[in-house]
Every structure is written in structure tokens, then in C-alpha cells.
Amino acid sequence: MVQIPKQQSVPGPAPAAPSPPPDSVPQGTPHSVPQGTPHSVPPGTPHSVPTSADVARLAGVSRATVSYVLNNTSAVRISEPTRRRVHAAAKELGYVPHAAARSLRAGHSRMVLMPTPQIAVGPLLSAFLNELQWALSRFDYTVVQYGSLGLTGEDAARAWAELRPVAVLAPDATALGARGVAVLKRSGAKAVFTLGPQRADGAHALLMDQRLVGRAAAEHLLARGRRRIGVVVPEEPGLEVFSRPRLDGVRAAVRGADGGAVTELPLAYTEASAARLTDHWSALGLDAVFAYNDDYAMLLMRALQDRGVAVPGDTAVVGSDDLMLARLLRPRLSSVRIELPSGRELAELVDRVVREPGGRPETHDLLGAGVVHRESS
């Protein structure tokens, strides 16, 4: 993950003054650092930004060779000693290739843009995204996280397209939409993916069907003899994209079960909200709860115990994500373990689509789910 670099100034013609300002050394002018000598400038002394021409002179090669080496161009054969000499010269001078200029020449970059989700992600998804970013870097992509809070649809797509990414992994298919996908493709993006529970027309879909999480929790509770199941639906904005499908998954599993019933339980992530929910718990007639995730399960379970409701004797509780806290709670919390593919698998998919654009949009189901049974159920 990198920070988006500030735009660098473009070298211009040298003025007539004896001492040229930064970036003003014209092509062909001898560099002030003799070939093979250390590049040292006294502290506080103005100095020019090193260019590829400087690297070429110090390494004793052409500018084209510098470009081939530093851009990892495989179509041109460069000897290993020459590669080492170019890299050593670039390091000595502190030269860094200009990504924006390189993107203009190619029409795209090696940048994979990952817009930040509009909602906070939990540790499970965060770890998955980190692994994906690391794997993409191994394929020589630069991964940039883009904060676009408040932007949706075409507005978001236009903001992302300004950076000319070669691929985009968008976290919200409904916000992006088909028109947003079209904007990105017209700007030169070779691969547009949506990552989440839904898909957008024209984009490759990496689906995480949250209904499977709710279904796994409900099937576990039904197998334990529970029939009247409450489902926590967080009141925090944005979480409905996950919570509503999980509720639907519970309902689908309970449908047809003898005596089965599902009750929706709105809950904010505060102790006060949990206390209000459990004030008249016995009137709800529930013998089990799927609490959306481990965090809400911990909140609700503490409130139930404060009210004298035995867990699991009176009410069984199941969370999801199988976090460490599930094992630390007493009773230990049963939890849905969510299974995701490795970051390398998805990086290989992104790289394949970038190298072979133009195919029909693909759909890949990423998510698997199964309950880890502990004392709370």
C-alpha cells in the first residue's frame, strides 16, 4: 500500500543565470557529479532532481537502457552486470522513476486502485485485503488505497480514473453501477472488479454471499434443538449490506423447520442499546440468537448475563468471524468461521485479466462458512 505521490515538476530549459535552478539541466549537459563518484551535497545546498539522463551518464549506458532496466521490460535483453550498474547508479543518485510520466506514455499504469470501503471493515476482511495487496505487489503492481468517502457512482469512478489505474477493485457494486464501470474502462482500466455481496454490470464480480453466514449459524442452532431464533441487525449505517443478507440466510434455513420462527433484533453497538433490548427478553420467547458477528455477540451476551439470562441454558448465542475474543469469553462463544481464498489466488486472477482484457465479465464465489461449536450454543 502506498501514498499517492505529489506531482513532480517537469524539467524546463536552463535560464541564463550562472547557477541553474532545480530540474533545469537540459539533455546533453554534463552532470555536476563525475561518473563513478559518490553523489554528495552539503546539507542545505540546493540541488537538481536527478533524471534518467543522469543515471545513464553515471552508469555509462543509454537512457533507453535505463528505462528498460527500471521498468522491468522483459522484451529487451539486458545483461545482468548492466542491470546491476543501472540500479547502483539510480540508488547513488536517489533517482526514482516518474510514475505519472510513465503512465502517460503507456496509457495506463501498474497501479491497482483499491477504494476504501464506506464502512469500517473488521479484522478478518482487513487481513484478507492486506494479504491481497502484498500478493499484487509480488506481481509488480503498485497498490493504492483511495479515500473517496461520500463519492458514489460516476463521481467516484471519475475520481479514480484520474489516476489512470490499470485495475480497480471496488468495494461497493451498487454504488459504482454500470455507468461507473464504463467510465473506468474508457479511461484505460483493463480490469474492473467488485468485491462484496453484490455485482455491477460490466465488472468482474468477486462475490461474498453473506447469506451463507446466516444459513450456517441457523443450521447449527437448529441442529442443537433451537427453534425460536433472534437475529441481531446492527443499527449502524452501512452495515445493512452485510446484515440483511445474513438475516435472509437465517430465514431460508429456518423456513420449513417444525416450530421454527425468526425475530429481527435491531441493536446499536452501545451498552445502553443492549440493555434496552434485554429489558423484556423473556417476552420475546427466544431460545437462540445469531448476533451478526462476535463483537455484537459479546455486547449482547454481557447484557443477557446482567439480566440473569443463562447462556446457553435459556438462550444460545452464536457470533461470526471466529475472532480471538470468541475463545476468551465465558462461556466461550460459538462462531461462524468465514473462509476466504488466498490473496495470491486473487492476485493471479487480477493479473490474468489485466494481461488478457476484453473477455466476458467473470463471477467468482469467494466465501465459505462453517460454525465453530463452543460453550455458548
mmCIF file of C-alpha atoms in Angstrom:
data_model
loop_
_atom_site.group_PDB
_atom_site.id
_atom_site.type_symbol
_atom_site.label_atom_id
_atom_site.label_comp_id
_atom_site.label_asym_id
_atom_site.label_seq_id
_atom_site.Cartn_x
_atom_site.Cartn_y
_atom_site.Cartn_z
ATOM 1 C CA MET A 1 0.000 0.000 0.000
ATOM 2 C CA VAL A 2 1.396 3.352 -0.930
ATOM 3 C CA GLN A 3 0.644 7.001 -0.623
ATOM 4 C CA ILE A 4 -0.296 8.800 -3.859
ATOM 5 C CA PRO A 5 2.791 10.848 -4.750
ATOM 6 C CA LYS A 6 2.545 14.584 -5.282
ATOM 7 C CA GLN A 7 3.017 15.659 -8.892
ATOM 8 C CA GLN A 8 6.627 16.454 -9.646
ATOM 9 C CA SER A 9 7.644 19.478 -11.727
ATOM 10 C CA VAL A 10 8.662 18.824 -15.325
ATOM 11 C CA PRO A 11 12.252 19.790 -16.175
ATOM 12 C CA GLY A 12 12.357 23.010 -18.213
ATOM 13 C CA PRO A 13 15.027 24.900 -20.144
ATOM 14 C CA ALA A 14 18.022 26.280 -18.258
ATOM 15 C CA PRO A 15 17.935 30.038 -17.582
ATOM 16 C CA ALA A 16 20.807 32.338 -18.407
ATOM 17 C CA ALA A 17 21.830 32.708 -14.762
ATOM 18 C CA PRO A 18 25.146 31.017 -13.857
ATOM 19 C CA SER A 19 23.566 28.709 -11.313
ATOM 20 C CA PRO A 20 20.521 26.874 -12.774
ATOM 21 C CA PRO A 21 17.560 26.098 -10.517
ATOM 22 C CA PRO A 22 16.323 22.533 -9.833
ATOM 23 C CA ASP A 23 15.105 20.470 -12.794
ATOM 24 C CA SER A 24 16.716 22.843 -15.278
ATOM 25 C CA VAL A 25 19.634 20.725 -16.543
ATOM 26 C CA PRO A 26 18.977 20.271 -20.302
ATOM 27 C CA GLN A 27 19.599 16.981 -22.033
ATOM 28 C CA GLY A 28 23.242 16.611 -23.006
ATOM 29 C CA THR A 29 24.604 18.947 -20.333
ATOM 30 C CA PRO A 30 27.284 17.219 -18.235
ATOM 31 C CA HIS A 31 26.026 16.330 -14.759
ATOM 32 C CA SER A 32 27.798 18.005 -11.876
ATOM 33 C CA VAL A 33 28.627 14.612 -10.322
ATOM 34 C CA PRO A 34 31.575 12.904 -12.012
ATOM 35 C CA GLN A 35 30.929 9.348 -13.184
ATOM 36 C CA GLY A 36 31.720 6.805 -10.504
ATOM 37 C CA THR A 37 31.980 9.322 -7.635
ATOM 38 C CA PRO A 38 29.589 9.450 -4.671
ATOM 39 C CA HIS A 39 26.704 11.866 -5.052
ATOM 40 C CA SER A 40 27.077 14.069 -2.001
ATOM 41 C CA VAL A 41 25.637 17.531 -1.493
ATOM 42 C CA PRO A 42 26.308 19.631 1.626
ATOM 43 C CA PRO A 43 23.234 19.992 3.858
ATOM 44 C CA GLY A 44 21.063 22.916 2.856
ATOM 45 C CA THR A 45 22.642 23.260 -0.618
ATOM 46 C CA PRO A 46 20.045 23.448 -3.439
ATOM 47 C CA HIS A 47 20.448 20.620 -5.930
ATOM 48 C CA SER A 48 18.637 19.419 -9.035
ATOM 49 C CA VAL A 49 16.280 16.491 -9.060
ATOM 50 C CA PRO A 50 18.141 13.574 -10.690
ATOM 51 C CA THR A 51 16.879 12.459 -14.090
ATOM 52 C CA SER A 52 17.167 9.290 -16.134
ATOM 53 C CA ALA A 53 19.832 11.068 -18.212
ATOM 54 C CA ASP A 54 21.920 11.478 -15.053
ATOM 55 C CA VAL A 55 21.542 7.780 -14.290
ATOM 56 C CA ALA A 56 22.527 6.909 -17.865
ATOM 57 C CA ARG A 57 25.704 9.040 -17.685
ATOM 58 C CA LEU A 58 26.741 7.639 -14.308
ATOM 59 C CA ALA A 59 26.109 4.035 -15.426
ATOM 60 C CA GLY A 60 27.668 4.575 -18.868
ATOM 61 C CA VAL A 61 24.565 3.424 -20.777
ATOM 62 C CA SER A 62 21.809 4.973 -22.888
ATOM 63 C CA ARG A 63 18.610 6.492 -21.460
ATOM 64 C CA ALA A 64 16.675 3.732 -23.230
ATOM 65 C CA THR A 65 18.652 1.114 -21.309
ATOM 66 C CA VAL A 66 17.877 2.908 -18.040
ATOM 67 C CA SER A 67 14.193 2.858 -18.957
ATOM 68 C CA TYR A 68 14.259 -0.845 -19.874
ATOM 69 C CA VAL A 69 16.003 -1.789 -16.629
ATOM 70 C CA LEU A 70 13.999 0.340 -14.190
ATOM 71 C CA ASN A 71 10.674 -0.541 -15.833
ATOM 72 C CA ASN A 72 11.498 -4.273 -15.777
ATOM 73 C CA THR A 73 10.918 -4.528 -19.516
ATOM 74 C CA SER A 74 11.158 -8.195 -20.486
ATOM 75 C CA ALA A 75 11.021 -7.678 -24.265
ATOM 76 C CA VAL A 76 14.605 -6.338 -24.349
ATOM 77 C CA ARG A 77 17.557 -8.463 -23.246
ATOM 78 C CA ILE A 78 19.824 -6.586 -20.817
ATOM 79 C CA SER A 79 22.863 -8.270 -19.286
ATOM 80 C CA GLU A 80 22.886 -8.761 -15.538
ATOM 81 C CA PRO A 81 26.052 -6.642 -14.987
ATOM 82 C CA THR A 82 24.402 -3.761 -16.861
ATOM 83 C CA ARG A 83 21.242 -4.122 -14.768
ATOM 84 C CA ARG A 84 23.285 -4.005 -11.576
ATOM 85 C CA ARG A 85 25.184 -0.946 -12.805
ATOM 86 C CA VAL A 86 21.944 0.918 -13.630
ATOM 87 C CA HIS A 87 20.357 0.064 -10.282
ATOM 88 C CA ALA A 88 23.523 1.116 -8.448
ATOM 89 C CA ALA A 89 23.596 4.448 -10.282
ATOM 90 C CA ALA A 90 19.914 5.109 -9.594
ATOM 91 C CA LYS A 91 20.431 4.356 -5.922
ATOM 92 C CA GLU A 92 23.529 6.544 -5.685
ATOM 93 C CA LEU A 93 21.761 9.496 -7.299
ATOM 94 C CA GLY A 94 18.493 8.946 -5.451
ATOM 95 C CA TYR A 95 16.647 8.646 -8.754
ATOM 96 C CA VAL A 96 13.026 7.440 -8.720
ATOM 97 C CA PRO A 97 11.080 6.902 -11.986
ATOM 98 C CA HIS A 98 8.246 9.349 -12.608
ATOM 99 C CA ALA A 99 5.121 7.182 -12.410
ATOM 100 C CA ALA A 100 2.812 9.814 -13.906
ATOM 101 C CA ALA A 101 5.022 10.308 -16.965
ATOM 102 C CA ARG A 102 5.354 6.566 -17.440
ATOM 103 C CA SER A 103 1.549 6.236 -17.268
ATOM 104 C CA LEU A 104 1.115 8.912 -19.937
ATOM 105 C CA ARG A 105 3.451 7.064 -22.304
ATOM 106 C CA ALA A 106 1.766 3.710 -21.743
ATOM 107 C CA GLY A 107 -1.825 4.967 -21.469
ATOM 108 C CA HIS A 108 -2.116 3.227 -18.113
ATOM 109 C CA SER A 109 -0.022 2.442 -15.059
ATOM 110 C CA ARG A 110 0.902 -0.597 -13.000
ATOM 111 C CA MET A 111 -1.383 0.769 -10.333
ATOM 112 C CA VAL A 112 -4.187 -1.285 -8.825
ATOM 113 C CA LEU A 113 -6.620 1.060 -7.123
ATOM 114 C CA MET A 114 -8.482 -0.163 -4.049
ATOM 115 C CA PRO A 115 -11.024 2.468 -2.962
ATOM 116 C CA THR A 116 -11.511 2.378 0.794
ATOM 117 C CA PRO A 117 -14.868 0.937 1.905
ATOM 118 C CA GLN A 118 -17.520 3.391 3.059
ATOM 119 C CA ILE A 119 -17.836 1.433 6.306
ATOM 120 C CA ALA A 120 -15.266 0.145 8.770
ATOM 121 C CA VAL A 121 -14.099 -3.383 7.980
ATOM 122 C CA GLY A 122 -13.427 -5.955 10.665
ATOM 123 C CA PRO A 123 -10.093 -7.638 11.324
ATOM 124 C CA LEU A 124 -10.936 -10.656 9.144
ATOM 125 C CA LEU A 125 -11.604 -8.656 5.970
ATOM 126 C CA SER A 126 -8.786 -6.254 6.787
ATOM 127 C CA ALA A 127 -6.283 -9.129 6.988
ATOM 128 C CA PHE A 128 -7.615 -10.539 3.700
ATOM 129 C CA LEU A 129 -7.185 -7.187 1.918
ATOM 130 C CA ASN A 130 -3.668 -6.801 3.320
ATOM 131 C CA GLU A 131 -2.720 -10.234 2.000
ATOM 132 C CA LEU A 132 -4.180 -9.356 -1.407
ATOM 133 C CA GLN A 133 -2.173 -6.126 -1.542
ATOM 134 C CA TRP A 134 1.037 -7.967 -0.676
ATOM 135 C CA ALA A 135 0.351 -10.603 -3.349
ATOM 136 C CA LEU A 136 -0.325 -7.950 -6.005
ATOM 137 C CA SER A 137 2.984 -6.275 -5.176
ATOM 138 C CA ARG A 138 4.714 -9.582 -5.945
ATOM 139 C CA PHE A 139 3.303 -9.265 -9.476
ATOM 140 C CA ASP A 140 4.956 -5.841 -9.759
ATOM 141 C CA TYR A 141 1.733 -3.873 -9.228
ATOM 142 C CA THR A 142 1.585 -0.775 -7.074
ATOM 143 C CA VAL A 143 -1.472 -0.918 -4.813
ATOM 144 C CA VAL A 144 -3.024 2.404 -3.852
ATOM 145 C CA GLN A 145 -5.838 2.795 -1.349
ATOM 146 C CA TYR A 146 -8.015 5.729 -2.336
ATOM 147 C CA GLY A 147 -10.146 7.555 0.201
ATOM 148 C CA SER A 148 -13.330 8.556 -1.632
ATOM 149 C CA LEU A 149 -15.765 8.975 1.247
ATOM 150 C CA GLY A 150 -19.034 10.432 0.034
ATOM 151 C CA LEU A 151 -18.384 9.786 -3.672
ATOM 152 C CA THR A 152 -20.548 7.230 -5.462
ATOM 153 C CA GLY A 153 -21.314 6.061 -8.978
ATOM 154 C CA GLU A 154 -19.872 8.096 -11.838
ATOM 155 C CA ASP A 155 -18.450 10.738 -9.500
ATOM 156 C CA ALA A 156 -16.364 8.127 -7.700
ATOM 157 C CA ALA A 157 -15.373 6.432 -10.955
ATOM 158 C CA ARG A 158 -14.184 9.738 -12.460
ATOM 159 C CA ALA A 159 -12.092 10.494 -9.374
ATOM 160 C CA TRP A 160 -10.490 7.043 -9.546
ATOM 161 C CA ALA A 161 -9.987 7.281 -13.320
ATOM 162 C CA GLU A 162 -7.878 10.441 -12.953
ATOM 163 C CA LEU A 163 -5.055 8.253 -11.615
ATOM 164 C CA ARG A 164 -5.197 6.000 -14.705
ATOM 165 C CA PRO A 165 -5.142 2.690 -12.800
ATOM 166 C CA VAL A 166 -4.677 -0.477 -14.778
ATOM 167 C CA ALA A 167 -7.159 -2.248 -12.462
ATOM 168 C CA VAL A 168 -9.748 -1.243 -9.850
ATOM 169 C CA LEU A 169 -11.114 -3.369 -7.002
ATOM 170 C CA ALA A 170 -14.275 -1.540 -5.914
ATOM 171 C CA PRO A 171 -15.820 -2.478 -2.550
ATOM 172 C CA ASP A 172 -19.415 -1.463 -3.347
ATOM 173 C CA ALA A 173 -21.012 -2.683 -6.563
ATOM 174 C CA THR A 174 -24.323 -0.891 -6.017
ATOM 175 C CA ALA A 175 -22.591 2.472 -5.525
ATOM 176 C CA LEU A 176 -20.355 2.017 -8.581
ATOM 177 C CA GLY A 177 -23.004 0.861 -11.052
ATOM 178 C CA ALA A 178 -22.713 0.040 -14.738
ATOM 179 C CA ARG A 179 -22.075 3.683 -15.725
ATOM 180 C CA GLY A 180 -19.180 3.922 -13.276
ATOM 181 C CA VAL A 181 -17.688 0.732 -14.691
ATOM 182 C CA ALA A 182 -17.929 2.212 -18.209
ATOM 183 C CA VAL A 183 -16.129 5.402 -17.098
ATOM 184 C CA LEU A 184 -13.232 3.376 -15.686
ATOM 185 C CA LYS A 185 -12.899 1.251 -18.809
ATOM 186 C CA ARG A 186 -12.923 4.295 -21.095
ATOM 187 C CA SER A 187 -10.108 5.798 -19.018
ATOM 188 C CA GLY A 188 -7.914 2.775 -19.744
ATOM 189 C CA ALA A 189 -8.592 0.429 -16.814
ATOM 190 C CA LYS A 190 -8.117 -3.077 -18.173
ATOM 191 C CA ALA A 191 -9.788 -4.828 -15.241
ATOM 192 C CA VAL A 192 -12.633 -3.643 -13.009
ATOM 193 C CA PHE A 193 -13.643 -5.885 -10.113
ATOM 194 C CA THR A 194 -16.316 -5.533 -7.461
ATOM 195 C CA LEU A 195 -15.571 -7.089 -4.109
ATOM 196 C CA GLY A 196 -18.550 -7.827 -1.865
ATOM 197 C CA PRO A 197 -22.018 -9.327 -1.715
ATOM 198 C CA GLN A 198 -23.286 -7.826 -5.000
ATOM 199 C CA ARG A 199 -22.083 -7.186 -8.542
ATOM 200 C CA ALA A 200 -22.201 -4.377 -11.111
ATOM 201 C CA ASP A 201 -22.913 -4.860 -14.828
ATOM 202 C CA GLY A 202 -19.729 -4.954 -16.874
ATOM 203 C CA ALA A 203 -17.417 -5.679 -13.945
ATOM 204 C CA HIS A 204 -15.850 -8.930 -12.796
ATOM 205 C CA ALA A 205 -17.523 -9.960 -9.545
ATOM 206 C CA LEU A 206 -15.689 -11.318 -6.514
ATOM 207 C CA LEU A 207 -18.777 -12.308 -4.568
ATOM 208 C CA MET A 208 -19.001 -12.727 -0.804
ATOM 209 C CA ASP A 209 -22.507 -14.101 -0.313
ATOM 210 C CA GLN A 210 -23.365 -13.146 3.259
ATOM 211 C CA ARG A 211 -26.462 -15.355 3.209
ATOM 212 C CA LEU A 212 -24.134 -18.309 3.710
ATOM 213 C CA VAL A 213 -23.052 -16.878 7.070
ATOM 214 C CA GLY A 214 -26.612 -16.603 8.357
ATOM 215 C CA ARG A 215 -27.523 -20.015 6.980
ATOM 216 C CA ALA A 216 -24.556 -21.686 8.701
ATOM 217 C CA ALA A 217 -25.480 -20.118 12.051
ATOM 218 C CA ALA A 218 -29.139 -21.099 11.762
ATOM 219 C CA GLU A 219 -28.426 -24.683 10.700
ATOM 220 C CA HIS A 220 -26.114 -25.073 13.690
ATOM 221 C CA LEU A 221 -28.766 -23.774 16.097
ATOM 222 C CA LEU A 222 -31.500 -25.923 14.549
ATOM 223 C CA ALA A 223 -29.261 -28.994 14.895
ATOM 224 C CA ARG A 224 -28.895 -28.143 18.615
ATOM 225 C CA GLY A 225 -32.688 -28.211 19.024
ATOM 226 C CA ARG A 226 -33.249 -24.420 18.980
ATOM 227 C CA ARG A 227 -36.274 -23.172 17.072
ATOM 228 C CA ARG A 228 -37.110 -19.566 18.043
ATOM 229 C CA ILE A 229 -34.112 -17.679 16.732
ATOM 230 C CA GLY A 230 -33.439 -13.962 17.094
ATOM 231 C CA VAL A 231 -31.146 -12.255 14.577
ATOM 232 C CA VAL A 232 -29.252 -9.108 15.510
ATOM 233 C CA VAL A 233 -29.448 -6.398 12.837
ATOM 234 C CA PRO A 234 -26.958 -3.610 13.628
ATOM 235 C CA GLU A 235 -28.357 -0.085 13.546
ATOM 236 C CA GLU A 236 -25.040 1.448 12.469
ATOM 237 C CA PRO A 237 -25.355 2.894 8.934
ATOM 238 C CA GLY A 238 -23.750 0.962 6.096
ATOM 239 C CA LEU A 239 -23.796 -2.466 7.757
ATOM 240 C CA GLU A 240 -27.109 -3.407 6.159
ATOM 241 C CA VAL A 241 -25.244 -4.597 3.059
ATOM 242 C CA PHE A 242 -23.973 -7.426 5.282
ATOM 243 C CA SER A 243 -26.686 -7.763 7.921
ATOM 244 C CA ARG A 244 -29.739 -8.019 5.656
ATOM 245 C CA PRO A 245 -28.350 -10.948 3.602
ATOM 246 C CA ARG A 246 -27.304 -12.696 6.836
ATOM 247 C CA LEU A 247 -30.867 -12.292 8.124
ATOM 248 C CA ASP A 248 -32.178 -13.689 4.835
ATOM 249 C CA GLY A 249 -29.852 -16.679 5.214
ATOM 250 C CA VAL A 250 -31.266 -17.440 8.677
ATOM 251 C CA ARG A 251 -34.818 -17.170 7.401
ATOM 252 C CA ALA A 252 -34.093 -19.513 4.492
ATOM 253 C CA ALA A 253 -32.653 -22.128 6.858
ATOM 254 C CA VAL A 254 -35.466 -21.877 9.409
ATOM 255 C CA ARG A 255 -38.219 -21.932 6.795
ATOM 256 C CA GLY A 256 -39.877 -25.315 6.984
ATOM 257 C CA ALA A 257 -38.390 -26.285 10.346
ATOM 258 C CA ASP A 258 -41.080 -27.579 12.694
ATOM 259 C CA GLY A 259 -41.909 -24.744 15.104
ATOM 260 C CA GLY A 260 -39.201 -22.527 13.644
ATOM 261 C CA ALA A 261 -39.517 -18.749 13.853
ATOM 262 C CA VAL A 262 -37.172 -15.799 13.248
ATOM 263 C CA THR A 263 -37.274 -12.492 15.108
ATOM 264 C CA GLU A 264 -35.368 -9.426 13.922
ATOM 265 C CA LEU A 265 -33.458 -7.679 16.728
ATOM 266 C CA PRO A 266 -32.298 -4.098 15.938
ATOM 267 C CA LEU A 267 -29.247 -3.294 18.083
ATOM 268 C CA ALA A 268 -26.824 -0.368 18.186
ATOM 269 C CA TYR A 269 -23.283 -1.051 19.337
ATOM 270 C CA THR A 270 -23.744 0.501 22.787
ATOM 271 C CA GLU A 271 -24.321 -0.901 26.252
ATOM 272 C CA ALA A 272 -27.477 1.203 26.571
ATOM 273 C CA SER A 273 -28.973 -0.285 23.421
ATOM 274 C CA ALA A 274 -28.165 -3.826 24.579
ATOM 275 C CA ALA A 275 -29.722 -3.112 27.978
ATOM 276 C CA ARG A 276 -32.940 -1.862 26.361
ATOM 277 C CA LEU A 277 -33.127 -4.934 24.134
ATOM 278 C CA THR A 278 -32.798 -7.305 27.082
ATOM 279 C CA ASP A 279 -35.162 -5.403 29.435
ATOM 280 C CA HIS A 280 -38.100 -7.594 28.375
ATOM 281 C CA TRP A 281 -36.167 -10.553 26.992
ATOM 282 C CA SER A 282 -38.496 -13.217 28.342
ATOM 283 C CA ALA A 283 -41.409 -11.678 26.426
ATOM 284 C CA LEU A 284 -39.606 -12.315 23.132
ATOM 285 C CA GLY A 285 -39.709 -16.066 23.735
ATOM 286 C CA LEU A 286 -36.343 -16.713 22.065
ATOM 287 C CA ASP A 287 -34.183 -19.745 22.738
ATOM 288 C CA ALA A 288 -31.274 -18.697 20.468
ATOM 289 C CA VAL A 289 -29.643 -15.650 18.884
ATOM 290 C CA PHE A 290 -27.408 -15.172 15.886
ATOM 291 C CA ALA A 291 -25.719 -11.934 16.878
ATOM 292 C CA TYR A 292 -24.392 -10.776 13.446
ATOM 293 C CA ASN A 293 -20.733 -11.020 14.485
ATOM 294 C CA ASP A 294 -18.521 -11.684 17.510
ATOM 295 C CA ASP A 295 -18.465 -8.033 18.621
ATOM 296 C CA TYR A 296 -22.253 -7.753 18.808
ATOM 297 C CA ALA A 297 -22.407 -11.225 20.347
ATOM 298 C CA MET A 298 -20.092 -10.108 23.161
ATOM 299 C CA LEU A 299 -22.196 -6.982 23.743
ATOM 300 C CA LEU A 300 -25.485 -8.893 23.813
ATOM 301 C CA MET A 301 -24.188 -11.815 25.853
ATOM 302 C CA ARG A 302 -22.968 -9.483 28.607
ATOM 303 C CA ALA A 303 -26.354 -7.739 28.705
ATOM 304 C CA LEU A 304 -28.165 -11.092 28.888
ATOM 305 C CA GLN A 305 -25.968 -12.248 31.762
ATOM 306 C CA ASP A 306 -26.581 -8.949 33.588
ATOM 307 C CA ARG A 307 -30.321 -9.699 33.323
ATOM 308 C CA GLY A 308 -29.840 -13.202 34.723
ATOM 309 C CA VAL A 309 -30.460 -14.939 31.382
ATOM 310 C CA ALA A 310 -28.360 -18.110 31.273
ATOM 311 C CA VAL A 311 -26.212 -18.676 28.172
ATOM 312 C CA PRO A 312 -26.700 -21.232 26.701
ATOM 313 C CA GLY A 313 -29.265 -22.659 29.172
ATOM 314 C CA ASP A 314 -32.008 -20.099 28.426
ATOM 315 C CA THR A 315 -30.649 -18.622 25.186
ATOM 316 C CA ALA A 316 -27.896 -19.944 22.944
ATOM 317 C CA VAL A 317 -25.695 -17.338 21.267
ATOM 318 C CA VAL A 318 -23.680 -17.563 18.024
ATOM 319 C CA GLY A 319 -21.440 -14.869 16.531
ATOM 320 C CA SER A 320 -19.347 -14.835 13.374
ATOM 321 C CA ASP A 321 -15.746 -14.162 12.239
ATOM 322 C CA ASP A 322 -14.265 -16.525 14.881
ATOM 323 C CA LEU A 323 -12.130 -13.797 16.453
ATOM 324 C CA MET A 324 -9.813 -14.396 19.388
ATOM 325 C CA LEU A 325 -12.368 -12.856 21.735
ATOM 326 C CA ALA A 326 -14.725 -15.746 20.940
ATOM 327 C CA ARG A 327 -12.345 -18.022 22.829
ATOM 328 C CA LEU A 328 -11.797 -15.535 25.641
ATOM 329 C CA LEU A 329 -15.451 -15.013 26.551
ATOM 330 C CA ARG A 330 -17.130 -17.101 29.253
ATOM 331 C CA PRO A 331 -18.922 -19.138 28.167
ATOM 332 C CA ARG A 332 -16.735 -19.471 25.099
ATOM 333 C CA LEU A 333 -18.565 -18.170 22.049
ATOM 334 C CA SER A 334 -19.672 -20.371 19.159
ATOM 335 C CA SER A 335 -18.888 -18.507 15.951
ATOM 336 C CA VAL A 336 -19.202 -18.790 12.180
ATOM 337 C CA ARG A 337 -15.731 -19.142 10.699
ATOM 338 C CA ILE A 338 -15.606 -17.376 7.351
ATOM 339 C CA GLU A 339 -13.301 -18.919 4.768
ATOM 340 C CA LEU A 340 -11.724 -16.782 2.035
ATOM 341 C CA PRO A 341 -9.292 -17.683 -0.740
ATOM 342 C CA SER A 342 -5.637 -16.726 -0.502
ATOM 343 C CA GLY A 343 -4.564 -13.304 -1.636
ATOM 344 C CA ARG A 344 -2.232 -14.909 -4.165
ATOM 345 C CA GLU A 345 -5.129 -16.641 -5.935
ATOM 346 C CA LEU A 346 -6.927 -13.338 -6.413
ATOM 347 C CA ALA A 347 -3.719 -11.542 -7.425
ATOM 348 C CA GLU A 348 -3.210 -14.162 -10.142
ATOM 349 C CA LEU A 349 -6.781 -13.564 -11.317
ATOM 350 C CA VAL A 350 -6.277 -9.784 -11.461
ATOM 351 C CA ASP A 351 -3.004 -10.204 -13.360
ATOM 352 C CA ARG A 352 -4.596 -12.596 -15.861
ATOM 353 C CA VAL A 353 -7.463 -10.200 -16.604
ATOM 354 C CA VAL A 354 -5.041 -7.269 -16.984
ATOM 355 C CA ARG A 355 -2.936 -9.243 -19.454
ATOM 356 C CA GLU A 356 -5.990 -10.590 -21.309
ATOM 357 C CA PRO A 357 -8.618 -7.815 -21.231
ATOM 358 C CA GLY A 358 -11.800 -7.849 -23.258
ATOM 359 C CA GLY A 359 -13.270 -11.121 -22.041
ATOM 360 C CA ARG A 360 -16.766 -11.532 -20.657
ATOM 361 C CA PRO A 361 -17.178 -10.478 -17.002
ATOM 362 C CA GLU A 362 -16.438 -13.367 -14.660
ATOM 363 C CA THR A 363 -18.123 -14.212 -11.366
ATOM 364 C CA HIS A 364 -16.176 -15.893 -8.570
ATOM 365 C CA ASP A 365 -17.736 -17.001 -5.286
ATOM 366 C CA LEU A 366 -15.144 -16.353 -2.602
ATOM 367 C CA LEU A 367 -16.854 -17.023 0.686
ATOM 368 C CA GLY A 368 -17.311 -20.243 2.616
ATOM 369 C CA ALA A 369 -18.783 -20.562 6.113
ATOM 370 C CA GLY A 370 -18.962 -23.099 8.929
ATOM 371 C CA VAL A 371 -19.664 -22.874 12.668
ATOM 372 C CA VAL A 372 -17.001 -23.497 15.295
ATOM 373 C CA HIS A 373 -19.016 -25.034 18.130
ATOM 374 C CA ARG A 374 -18.199 -23.832 21.652
ATOM 375 C CA GLU A 375 -19.969 -23.490 25.007
ATOM 376 C CA SER A 376 -22.387 -20.640 24.143
ATOM 377 C CA SER A 377 -24.546 -22.903 21.962
#
